[in-house]
C-alpha angles and dihedrals in degrees: 000000000000093000090064095053106092095199090060096052118103117257127219122203096210093187091061092061107086102166129081118286128206114202114191126190133183112229091223097042109134094180097052103020115205091248089060092044092051089052090054089050089052090054089065091053117202092348090077139077121198121208125179118203107219113233094005125128130200092295096061092138091065136045125012095349098048096094093046089050092048091048089053091051093047092049092047094049090049093050090049092047094242098107119127103218091193091065133230094295090065089059093059090078089060093063 
């Protein structure tokens, strides 16, 4: 099984990422458990913010937790000054 072969996993050079990083976990996620996601956030040091969506599982970007997840993303981008107030539709013209 490929996911058990460590040499075939993707590698992240955390030090090369200089911008802010939002790391989101679902409290009920059994695939990427919150403990593991918190450890990922720690790897980014003070560049990261960790948020746990209470009650959400791995599919927090769809279904009943989608709006909560999008609200978290929206609030975080505003707080970091990287929010596009025109919304995603305005970006379509840039493609």
